[in-house]
Amino acid sequence: MSEIQEKHYGQIKSFIERNQWSLKEKLESGCKRIDIQNGKSSSCVKVYETGTIQVQGAESKLKEALNQAKAAIENEEGIGDMLPFEIERFPELLKERITNIDPVIVRFIQEAIITVKAGSNLGCAFLLGGASEKAIYLLIDAYTKAIKDETLRNKFISRTSGKFISRIFEEFKQSFRSSKNKPQNYGWTNDLEIKIEQIFQFCRICRNEAGHPHLPPNLDKGILLANMGQFVKYVEDLYELIAYYETNEVEL
């Protein structure tokens, strides 16, 4: 495989995987092929040794999205693994995947996209932090209401009331660890620190850095975009927990 073929193939495959479409890979003469299925729609993508990308299949939203990815890759618009047009779809993607998502989160993400496209990295960091903090507050509110024992629930409220979000999250994390009926079958709840806390802390720290009246930090656009790329899955994970605690009590 040539270097440019490997690069373009890796980018298109990464795009398909991020959208959680089913795929099958094949080797053909002079190209690598991926067959993609999303619901009733199917397409195939061929990446040649020259780096040329060919999208085949009946007209559909799936094919349209793959053609957008093809254009972005061939025009070398990719930043890391994230493609610019994907970022613009984040608000729509959040509403598709989380039908009851809080509109404040969506609005903050919409504004974050506008600011990062305009070159305002500090503004993007501040807005991304605001969206993250809103989602965390919703999770902790659902968790608090679900605590079965009233005395323990009131103690948890007293430990978190009026505190900064960093302290509130620490109290939640400790309580979550000690709970006797953690959510099961999500595949990631035993790695709360990895799947949720890392992005939460990144967003929180960047927001604080951007919002405090001292010398502004030199925030790297690529790092911001990489974390924005994980934000949809991060919010999905949070809403899975919220849904669990809306229908299950917490036993401490």
Phi, psi and omega in degrees: 000131178289163182298316182289325177296316180297318180297310183293322179296318179298321180291316182291323178294319178299320178298315180297316181294323179296329179275359176060036174272147177285145183216153173228133183258142178220151171259129175234167181299115177081359181206164170249137188240141173234125172265128186242139177231131174221101185064234180273352183269143177219148177210169172224148180238132176243131178243119186267168183298335178283350185096352179296137179247131179238127179252128181234157178130169179293154179297131181194171176296328177297310180297321178300315179295320179294324177292326176295318178296317178303312181297317181295317181293313183292334176271006178056042179268354182295140174243105188066228178267353186265136180259139185306317183292336177295319182300320180295338181273354186304312179301316178296318181296319178299316181290330178290316186275334181232092188294334181256025183297142180294131183297336178296319179298314181298315182296318180296321178292320176302315180291324179298321179295317179300316184291318182291326177292332179275359179088010180265085182294323180294318178297319178297315181298319181295316181290321178298320177296322179294319178296316179297315182296321178299316181295320179294318178299320179296319178297311184292327175296316178295319179297315181301311181297335184274349181296120189293312184280121184298320180297314179293324177296316179295325177294319178296318178298318181294329180282339184250342184295128175074010182265162174293155184301327180296319179290320179299317181295321178298318178296318178298315183299317179295318179293319179301315181299324184272353181292148186269346184230062178296154176302142179243162172069015173270340176084352183225353187293340175281351179242046183306319183296325183278312188280331184242310190296323182299315180289319178303312183293321177300311181297319181295313182294316179297322179295316179296318180298319183286331188267345183275144185279066172222190182302119183298144178287158177268085183281129181280129182298321180298321179293318178300315181293323178298319179286327173297326179296334178268353191293323181298313180295322178301313180290324175302314179299317179298317181289333173298316178294318179302313180298322179297312184285345174283342183237359181225142177278155175263125177253118182251000000 
